[in-house]
Amino acid sequence: MLSPESDLPRLRVLVLGGYGTFGRRLVELLADEPRLDILVAGRSRTKAEAFRATLESAASIEAIELDREGDIDAALASLWSQILVDVTGPFQAYGAAPYRLAEACLRHGVHYLDFSDGSDFTSGIARLDADARARGLFVLSAVSSTPAL
């Protein structure tokens, strides 16, 4: 038998690109869940804070500055998020290390999801599957394009 909602643990979700077009919509949908602690992250703390200020939410929401090209390992070590959702894109422009964010998530025990719609990026992330499974983590790409998720 499932526990009542009040007995379920809180979940900390970092939405990278959280005040952009797609991130904004995701955060608005997640904000209704009182068991969530949501980190709205992007390159501009000012923009993240401005967006956070517009929300009426049951969730706890914090605005932070985080650049996907910065020190992701240090950020993940200090933020204690359990799930990271990358909605920054364009994923096909991620350069020589396109999966560095997902790889950092694996190192820190963080589930990784992204909104990629680039077929090469999305199919290529399968190379992380064995490592993710061994760690008991999800690495899921193109979650915005999959209605079942």
Short mmCIF file of N, CA and C in Angstrom, two decimals:
data_model
loop_
_atom_site.label_atom_id
_atom_site.label_comp_id
_atom_site.label_asym_id
_atom_site.label_seq_id
_atom_site.Cartn_x
_atom_site.Cartn_y
_atom_site.Cartn_z
N MET A 1 0.84 -1.18 0.00
CA MET A 1 0.00 0.00 0.00
C MET A 1 0.89 1.24 0.00
N LEU A 2 0.52 2.22 -0.81
CA LEU A 2 1.29 3.46 -0.88
C LEU A 2 1.06 4.31 0.35
N SER A 3 2.07 5.05 0.71
CA SER A 3 1.96 5.97 1.83
C SER A 3 1.13 7.18 1.43
N PRO A 4 0.50 7.82 2.40
CA PRO A 4 -0.16 9.09 2.09
C PRO A 4 0.89 10.08 1.57
N GLU A 5 0.45 11.04 0.77
CA GLU A 5 1.39 12.01 0.19
C GLU A 5 2.25 12.68 1.24
N SER A 6 1.71 12.93 2.40
CA SER A 6 2.49 13.61 3.43
C SER A 6 3.67 12.78 3.91
N ASP A 7 3.59 11.46 3.69
CA ASP A 7 4.68 10.58 4.11
C ASP A 7 5.75 10.40 3.04
N LEU A 8 5.49 10.87 1.84
CA LEU A 8 6.45 10.71 0.75
C LEU A 8 7.58 11.71 0.91
N PRO A 9 8.79 11.33 0.52
CA PRO A 9 9.93 12.24 0.67
C PRO A 9 9.86 13.42 -0.30
N ARG A 10 10.52 14.48 0.07
CA ARG A 10 10.65 15.63 -0.83
C ARG A 10 11.63 15.27 -1.93
N LEU A 11 11.50 15.92 -3.05
CA LEU A 11 12.36 15.66 -4.20
C LEU A 11 12.91 16.99 -4.69
N ARG A 12 14.22 17.06 -4.89
CA ARG A 12 14.89 18.29 -5.32
C ARG A 12 15.21 18.17 -6.81
N VAL A 13 14.64 19.08 -7.60
CA VAL A 13 14.75 19.05 -9.06
C VAL A 13 15.41 20.34 -9.54
N LEU A 14 16.51 20.19 -10.27
CA LEU A 14 17.20 21.33 -10.87
C LEU A 14 16.77 21.42 -12.33
N VAL A 15 16.18 22.54 -12.72
CA VAL A 15 15.77 22.76 -14.11
C VAL A 15 16.74 23.77 -14.72
N LEU A 16 17.67 23.27 -15.53
CA LEU A 16 18.68 24.11 -16.16
C LEU A 16 18.08 24.70 -17.43
N GLY A 17 18.01 26.02 -17.48
CA GLY A 17 17.27 26.71 -18.52
C GLY A 17 15.84 26.95 -18.04
N GLY A 18 15.68 27.00 -16.74
CA GLY A 18 14.37 27.03 -16.10
C GLY A 18 13.53 28.26 -16.33
N TYR A 19 14.10 29.33 -16.84
CA TYR A 19 13.30 30.51 -17.12
C TYR A 19 13.16 30.76 -18.62
N GLY A 20 13.66 29.85 -19.44
CA GLY A 20 13.51 29.96 -20.89
C GLY A 20 12.13 29.46 -21.32
N THR A 21 11.91 29.42 -22.61
CA THR A 21 10.60 29.06 -23.14
C THR A 21 10.10 27.72 -22.63
N PHE A 22 10.89 26.67 -22.79
CA PHE A 22 10.45 25.34 -22.38
C PHE A 22 10.63 25.12 -20.88
N GLY A 23 11.70 25.64 -20.32
CA GLY A 23 11.92 25.50 -18.89
C GLY A 23 10.84 26.17 -18.07
N ARG A 24 10.42 27.33 -18.51
CA ARG A 24 9.36 28.07 -17.83
C ARG A 24 8.08 27.23 -17.74
N ARG A 25 7.73 26.62 -18.84
CA ARG A 25 6.50 25.81 -18.86
C ARG A 25 6.65 24.60 -17.93
N LEU A 26 7.80 23.96 -17.96
CA LEU A 26 8.03 22.81 -17.08
C LEU A 26 7.93 23.22 -15.62
N VAL A 27 8.59 24.31 -15.25
CA VAL A 27 8.56 24.78 -13.86
C VAL A 27 7.14 25.13 -13.45
N GLU A 28 6.39 25.77 -14.33
CA GLU A 28 4.99 26.10 -14.00
C GLU A 28 4.18 24.84 -13.71
N LEU A 29 4.41 23.79 -14.48
CA LEU A 29 3.69 22.53 -14.25
C LEU A 29 4.14 21.85 -12.95
N LEU A 30 5.43 21.85 -12.69
CA LEU A 30 5.96 21.22 -11.48
C LEU A 30 5.60 21.99 -10.21
N ALA A 31 5.37 23.28 -10.33
CA ALA A 31 5.14 24.14 -9.18
C ALA A 31 3.91 23.76 -8.36
N ASP A 32 3.01 23.01 -8.94
CA ASP A 32 1.81 22.58 -8.22
C ASP A 32 2.06 21.43 -7.25
N GLU A 33 3.23 20.85 -7.30
CA GLU A 33 3.54 19.67 -6.47
C GLU A 33 4.24 20.12 -5.18
N PRO A 34 3.55 20.04 -4.04
CA PRO A 34 4.13 20.55 -2.79
C PRO A 34 5.34 19.78 -2.28
N ARG A 35 5.59 18.58 -2.78
CA ARG A 35 6.73 17.80 -2.30
C ARG A 35 8.01 18.11 -3.06
N LEU A 36 7.96 19.07 -3.98
CA LEU A 36 9.14 19.39 -4.78
C LEU A 36 9.87 20.62 -4.26
N ASP A 37 11.18 20.54 -4.32
CA ASP A 37 12.05 21.70 -4.16
C ASP A 37 12.64 21.91 -5.54
N ILE A 38 12.29 23.01 -6.19
CA ILE A 38 12.69 23.26 -7.57
C ILE A 38 13.75 24.35 -7.61
N LEU A 39 14.84 24.06 -8.30
CA LEU A 39 15.89 25.05 -8.54
C LEU A 39 15.73 25.53 -9.98
N VAL A 40 15.37 26.79 -10.15
CA VAL A 40 15.27 27.40 -11.47
C VAL A 40 16.65 27.97 -11.77
N ALA A 41 17.33 27.36 -12.75
CA ALA A 41 18.73 27.69 -13.00
C ALA A 41 18.95 28.17 -14.43
N GLY A 42 19.91 29.05 -14.58
CA GLY A 42 20.33 29.53 -15.88
C GLY A 42 21.52 30.45 -15.73
N ARG A 43 21.96 31.00 -16.84
CA ARG A 43 23.15 31.86 -16.81
C ARG A 43 22.91 33.18 -16.09
N SER A 44 21.65 33.58 -15.91
CA SER A 44 21.34 34.84 -15.26
C SER A 44 20.48 34.61 -14.01
N ARG A 45 21.08 34.85 -12.86
CA ARG A 45 20.30 34.73 -11.62
C ARG A 45 19.18 35.77 -11.61
N THR A 46 19.43 36.93 -12.18
CA THR A 46 18.42 37.99 -12.22
C THR A 46 17.18 37.52 -12.98
N LYS A 47 17.38 36.89 -14.13
CA LYS A 47 16.25 36.37 -14.91
C LYS A 47 15.55 35.22 -14.19
N ALA A 48 16.34 34.36 -13.56
CA ALA A 48 15.75 33.25 -12.80
C ALA A 48 14.91 33.77 -11.65
N GLU A 49 15.42 34.78 -10.95
CA GLU A 49 14.70 35.37 -9.83
C GLU A 49 13.43 36.09 -10.30
N ALA A 50 13.52 36.81 -11.41
CA ALA A 50 12.35 37.50 -11.95
C ALA A 50 11.24 36.51 -12.29
N PHE A 51 11.61 35.40 -12.90
CA PHE A 51 10.62 34.38 -13.21
C PHE A 51 10.05 33.77 -11.93
N ARG A 52 10.91 33.42 -11.00
CA ARG A 52 10.45 32.83 -9.73
C ARG A 52 9.44 33.73 -9.03
N ALA A 53 9.66 35.02 -9.11
CA ALA A 53 8.77 35.97 -8.45
C ALA A 53 7.37 35.99 -9.05
N THR A 54 7.21 35.50 -10.26
CA THR A 54 5.89 35.48 -10.90
C THR A 54 5.07 34.25 -10.52
N LEU A 55 5.68 33.31 -9.85
CA LEU A 55 5.02 32.03 -9.59
C LEU A 55 4.28 32.00 -8.27
N GLU A 56 3.08 31.46 -8.31
CA GLU A 56 2.38 31.07 -7.10
C GLU A 56 2.49 29.56 -7.08
N SER A 57 3.09 29.02 -6.05
CA SER A 57 3.35 27.59 -6.12
C SER A 57 3.20 26.90 -4.78
N ALA A 58 2.90 25.62 -4.87
CA ALA A 58 2.89 24.76 -3.70
C ALA A 58 4.30 24.24 -3.42
N ALA A 59 5.12 24.21 -4.46
CA ALA A 59 6.50 23.75 -4.34
C ALA A 59 7.38 24.86 -3.78
N SER A 60 8.51 24.46 -3.23
CA SER A 60 9.53 25.42 -2.84
C SER A 60 10.37 25.70 -4.10
N ILE A 61 10.54 26.98 -4.43
CA ILE A 61 11.27 27.33 -5.65
C ILE A 61 12.37 28.32 -5.32
N GLU A 62 13.57 28.00 -5.81
CA GLU A 62 14.75 28.85 -5.59
C GLU A 62 15.37 29.18 -6.94
N ALA A 63 15.79 30.41 -7.11
CA ALA A 63 16.46 30.85 -8.34
C ALA A 63 17.97 30.83 -8.12
N ILE A 64 18.69 30.23 -9.08
CA ILE A 64 20.14 30.17 -8.97
C ILE A 64 20.78 30.45 -10.32
N GLU A 65 22.04 30.84 -10.27
CA GLU A 65 22.83 31.03 -11.49
C GLU A 65 23.65 29.77 -11.72
N LEU A 66 23.54 29.21 -12.92
CA LEU A 66 24.31 28.03 -13.27
C LEU A 66 24.46 27.98 -14.78
N ASP A 67 25.69 28.01 -15.24
CA ASP A 67 25.99 27.94 -16.67
C ASP A 67 26.44 26.53 -16.98
N ARG A 68 25.82 25.89 -17.95
CA ARG A 68 26.16 24.50 -18.29
C ARG A 68 27.61 24.37 -18.74
N GLU A 69 28.24 25.47 -19.13
CA GLU A 69 29.65 25.45 -19.54
C GLU A 69 30.58 25.71 -18.36
N GLY A 70 30.02 25.96 -17.19
CA GLY A 70 30.83 26.22 -16.00
C GLY A 70 31.24 24.95 -15.29
N ASP A 71 31.53 25.07 -14.01
CA ASP A 71 31.98 23.94 -13.19
C ASP A 71 30.77 23.15 -12.70
N ILE A 72 30.29 22.28 -13.55
CA ILE A 72 29.09 21.50 -13.26
C ILE A 72 29.32 20.56 -12.08
N ASP A 73 30.51 19.97 -11.98
CA ASP A 73 30.79 19.07 -10.87
C ASP A 73 30.65 19.78 -9.53
N ALA A 74 31.21 20.97 -9.42
CA ALA A 74 31.11 21.73 -8.17
C ALA A 74 29.65 22.08 -7.88
N ALA A 75 28.92 22.47 -8.91
CA ALA A 75 27.52 22.83 -8.71
C ALA A 75 26.70 21.63 -8.23
N LEU A 76 26.87 20.50 -8.88
CA LEU A 76 26.11 19.31 -8.48
C LEU A 76 26.49 18.85 -7.07
N ALA A 77 27.74 19.00 -6.72
CA ALA A 77 28.19 18.61 -5.38
C ALA A 77 27.57 19.49 -4.30
N SER A 78 27.32 20.76 -4.62
CA SER A 78 26.81 21.68 -3.60
C SER A 78 25.29 21.83 -3.61
N LEU A 79 24.63 21.52 -4.70
CA LEU A 79 23.19 21.77 -4.81
C LEU A 79 22.32 20.62 -4.31
N TRP A 80 22.85 19.44 -4.24
CA TRP A 80 22.15 18.27 -3.72
C TRP A 80 20.84 17.98 -4.43
N SER A 81 20.78 18.23 -5.73
CA SER A 81 19.55 17.89 -6.46
C SER A 81 19.55 16.39 -6.75
N GLN A 82 18.37 15.82 -6.85
CA GLN A 82 18.23 14.40 -7.17
C GLN A 82 17.96 14.19 -8.65
N ILE A 83 17.41 15.21 -9.28
CA ILE A 83 17.09 15.15 -10.71
C ILE A 83 17.54 16.45 -11.35
N LEU A 84 18.17 16.34 -12.52
CA LEU A 84 18.51 17.51 -13.32
C LEU A 84 17.79 17.37 -14.65
N VAL A 85 17.05 18.42 -15.03
CA VAL A 85 16.40 18.46 -16.33
C VAL A 85 17.06 19.57 -17.13
N ASP A 86 17.68 19.21 -18.25
CA ASP A 86 18.37 20.18 -19.11
C ASP A 86 17.43 20.58 -20.24
N VAL A 87 17.01 21.84 -20.23
CA VAL A 87 16.15 22.36 -21.30
C VAL A 87 16.84 23.50 -22.04
N THR A 88 18.17 23.54 -21.95
CA THR A 88 18.90 24.68 -22.52
C THR A 88 19.01 24.62 -24.04
N GLY A 89 19.49 23.53 -24.59
CA GLY A 89 19.65 23.40 -26.04
C GLY A 89 20.38 24.57 -26.67
N PRO A 90 20.57 24.60 -27.96
CA PRO A 90 20.28 23.48 -28.86
C PRO A 90 21.30 22.36 -28.65
N PHE A 91 20.83 21.18 -28.44
CA PHE A 91 21.67 20.06 -28.04
C PHE A 91 22.68 19.66 -29.11
N GLN A 92 22.36 19.87 -30.36
CA GLN A 92 23.29 19.53 -31.44
C GLN A 92 24.49 20.49 -31.47
N ALA A 93 24.44 21.56 -30.70
CA ALA A 93 25.53 22.54 -30.66
C ALA A 93 26.37 22.41 -29.39
N TYR A 94 26.33 21.28 -28.72
CA TYR A 94 27.04 21.12 -27.46
C TYR A 94 28.52 20.83 -27.60
N GLY A 95 29.04 20.82 -28.81
CA GLY A 95 30.48 20.75 -29.02
C GLY A 95 31.12 19.40 -28.84
N ALA A 96 32.40 19.43 -28.46
CA ALA A 96 33.23 18.22 -28.40
C ALA A 96 32.83 17.27 -27.27
N ALA A 97 32.19 17.77 -26.24
CA ALA A 97 31.78 16.92 -25.11
C ALA A 97 30.27 17.09 -24.89
N PRO A 98 29.46 16.61 -25.81
CA PRO A 98 28.03 16.89 -25.74
C PRO A 98 27.33 16.30 -24.52
N TYR A 99 27.90 15.26 -23.92
CA TYR A 99 27.25 14.59 -22.80
C TYR A 99 27.89 14.91 -21.46
N ARG A 100 28.68 15.98 -21.40
CA ARG A 100 29.40 16.28 -20.16
C ARG A 100 28.45 16.54 -18.99
N LEU A 101 27.30 17.13 -19.26
CA LEU A 101 26.34 17.38 -18.19
C LEU A 101 25.74 16.05 -17.68
N ALA A 102 25.35 15.19 -18.59
CA ALA A 102 24.82 13.88 -18.20
C ALA A 102 25.88 13.06 -17.48
N GLU A 103 27.11 13.11 -17.95
CA GLU A 103 28.20 12.38 -17.31
C GLU A 103 28.46 12.90 -15.90
N ALA A 104 28.39 14.21 -15.72
CA ALA A 104 28.55 14.78 -14.38
C ALA A 104 27.42 14.33 -13.46
N CYS A 105 26.23 14.27 -13.99
CA CYS A 105 25.10 13.79 -13.19
C CYS A 105 25.36 12.37 -12.71
N LEU A 106 25.85 11.52 -13.59
CA LEU A 106 26.16 10.14 -13.19
C LEU A 106 27.20 10.11 -12.07
N ARG A 107 28.23 10.93 -12.19
CA ARG A 107 29.28 10.96 -11.16
C ARG A 107 28.73 11.37 -9.80
N HIS A 108 27.67 12.19 -9.81
CA HIS A 108 27.14 12.73 -8.55
C HIS A 108 25.84 12.07 -8.11
N GLY A 109 25.44 11.00 -8.78
CA GLY A 109 24.24 10.28 -8.36
C GLY A 109 22.95 11.02 -8.64
N VAL A 110 22.93 11.79 -9.72
CA VAL A 110 21.76 12.61 -10.08
C VAL A 110 21.12 12.05 -11.34
N HIS A 111 19.81 11.86 -11.31
CA HIS A 111 19.09 11.44 -12.51
C HIS A 111 19.13 12.58 -13.53
N TYR A 112 19.28 12.23 -14.82
CA TYR A 112 19.41 13.23 -15.88
C TYR A 112 18.29 13.05 -16.90
N LEU A 113 17.63 14.15 -17.23
CA LEU A 113 16.63 14.18 -18.30
C LEU A 113 16.90 15.42 -19.15
N ASP A 114 16.61 15.33 -20.44
CA ASP A 114 16.74 16.53 -21.28
C ASP A 114 15.60 16.61 -22.28
N PHE A 115 15.47 17.78 -22.85
CA PHE A 115 14.42 18.08 -23.83
C PHE A 115 14.97 18.07 -25.25
N SER A 116 16.03 17.35 -25.49
CA SER A 116 16.63 17.31 -26.82
C SER A 116 15.63 16.86 -27.87
N ASP A 117 15.74 17.48 -29.05
CA ASP A 117 14.98 16.98 -30.20
C ASP A 117 15.93 16.69 -31.36
N GLY A 118 17.22 16.71 -31.07
CA GLY A 118 18.23 16.37 -32.08
C GLY A 118 18.45 14.87 -32.10
N SER A 119 18.21 14.23 -33.24
CA SER A 119 18.28 12.77 -33.30
C SER A 119 19.68 12.23 -32.99
N ASP A 120 20.73 12.89 -33.45
CA ASP A 120 22.09 12.41 -33.16
C ASP A 120 22.39 12.46 -31.67
N PHE A 121 22.07 13.59 -31.05
CA PHE A 121 22.30 13.73 -29.61
C PHE A 121 21.49 12.69 -28.84
N THR A 122 20.22 12.59 -29.18
CA THR A 122 19.32 11.69 -28.46
C THR A 122 19.73 10.23 -28.59
N SER A 123 20.09 9.81 -29.79
CA SER A 123 20.49 8.40 -29.95
C SER A 123 21.87 8.15 -29.34
N GLY A 124 22.74 9.14 -29.36
CA GLY A 124 24.09 8.98 -28.82
C GLY A 124 24.15 8.84 -27.32
N ILE A 125 23.14 9.32 -26.63
CA ILE A 125 23.17 9.26 -25.17
C ILE A 125 23.07 7.82 -24.66
N ALA A 126 22.68 6.91 -25.55
CA ALA A 126 22.59 5.49 -25.17
C ALA A 126 23.92 4.94 -24.68
N ARG A 127 25.02 5.58 -25.04
CA ARG A 127 26.33 5.10 -24.59
C ARG A 127 26.50 5.22 -23.07
N LEU A 128 25.64 6.01 -22.43
CA LEU A 128 25.70 6.17 -20.97
C LEU A 128 24.78 5.20 -20.23
N ASP A 129 24.02 4.43 -20.97
CA ASP A 129 22.99 3.58 -20.37
C ASP A 129 23.56 2.56 -19.39
N ALA A 130 24.60 1.85 -19.76
CA ALA A 130 25.16 0.81 -18.88
C ALA A 130 25.64 1.41 -17.57
N ASP A 131 26.32 2.55 -17.64
CA ASP A 131 26.81 3.22 -16.43
C ASP A 131 25.63 3.68 -15.57
N ALA A 132 24.61 4.26 -16.20
CA ALA A 132 23.44 4.72 -15.46
C ALA A 132 22.75 3.55 -14.75
N ARG A 133 22.55 2.46 -15.47
CA ARG A 133 21.90 1.29 -14.87
C ARG A 133 22.71 0.74 -13.70
N ALA A 134 24.02 0.70 -13.86
CA ALA A 134 24.89 0.20 -12.79
C ALA A 134 24.78 1.06 -11.53
N ARG A 135 24.50 2.33 -11.71
CA ARG A 135 24.38 3.26 -10.58
C ARG A 135 22.94 3.42 -10.10
N GLY A 136 22.00 2.77 -10.77
CA GLY A 136 20.59 2.90 -10.39
C GLY A 136 20.00 4.25 -10.75
N LEU A 137 20.49 4.84 -11.84
CA LEU A 137 20.06 6.17 -12.26
C LEU A 137 19.40 6.13 -13.64
N PHE A 138 18.60 7.14 -13.90
CA PHE A 138 18.02 7.33 -15.23
C PHE A 138 18.83 8.36 -15.99
N VAL A 139 19.10 8.09 -17.25
CA VAL A 139 19.62 9.08 -18.19
C VAL A 139 18.67 9.02 -19.37
N LEU A 140 17.78 10.00 -19.46
CA LEU A 140 16.73 10.00 -20.47
C LEU A 140 16.83 11.25 -21.33
N SER A 141 16.81 11.04 -22.63
CA SER A 141 16.88 12.15 -23.58
C SER A 141 15.56 12.27 -24.33
N ALA A 142 15.26 13.47 -24.80
CA ALA A 142 14.07 13.76 -25.60
C ALA A 142 12.78 13.54 -24.82
N VAL A 143 12.77 13.82 -23.54
CA VAL A 143 11.56 13.58 -22.75
C VAL A 143 10.41 14.52 -23.11
N SER A 144 10.69 15.62 -23.75
CA SER A 144 9.60 16.50 -24.17
C SER A 144 8.88 15.96 -25.39
N SER A 145 9.50 15.03 -26.09
CA SER A 145 8.94 14.48 -27.32
C SER A 145 8.27 13.13 -27.11
N THR A 146 8.27 12.65 -25.88
CA THR A 146 7.73 11.33 -25.60
C THR A 146 6.50 11.47 -24.72
N PRO A 147 5.31 11.34 -25.30
CA PRO A 147 4.08 11.56 -24.53
C PRO A 147 3.95 10.67 -23.29
N ALA A 148 4.53 9.48 -23.32
CA ALA A 148 4.40 8.58 -22.17
C ALA A 148 5.12 9.09 -20.94
N LEU A 149 6.09 9.97 -21.13
CA LEU A 149 6.81 10.51 -19.98
C LEU A 149 6.16 11.77 -19.53
#
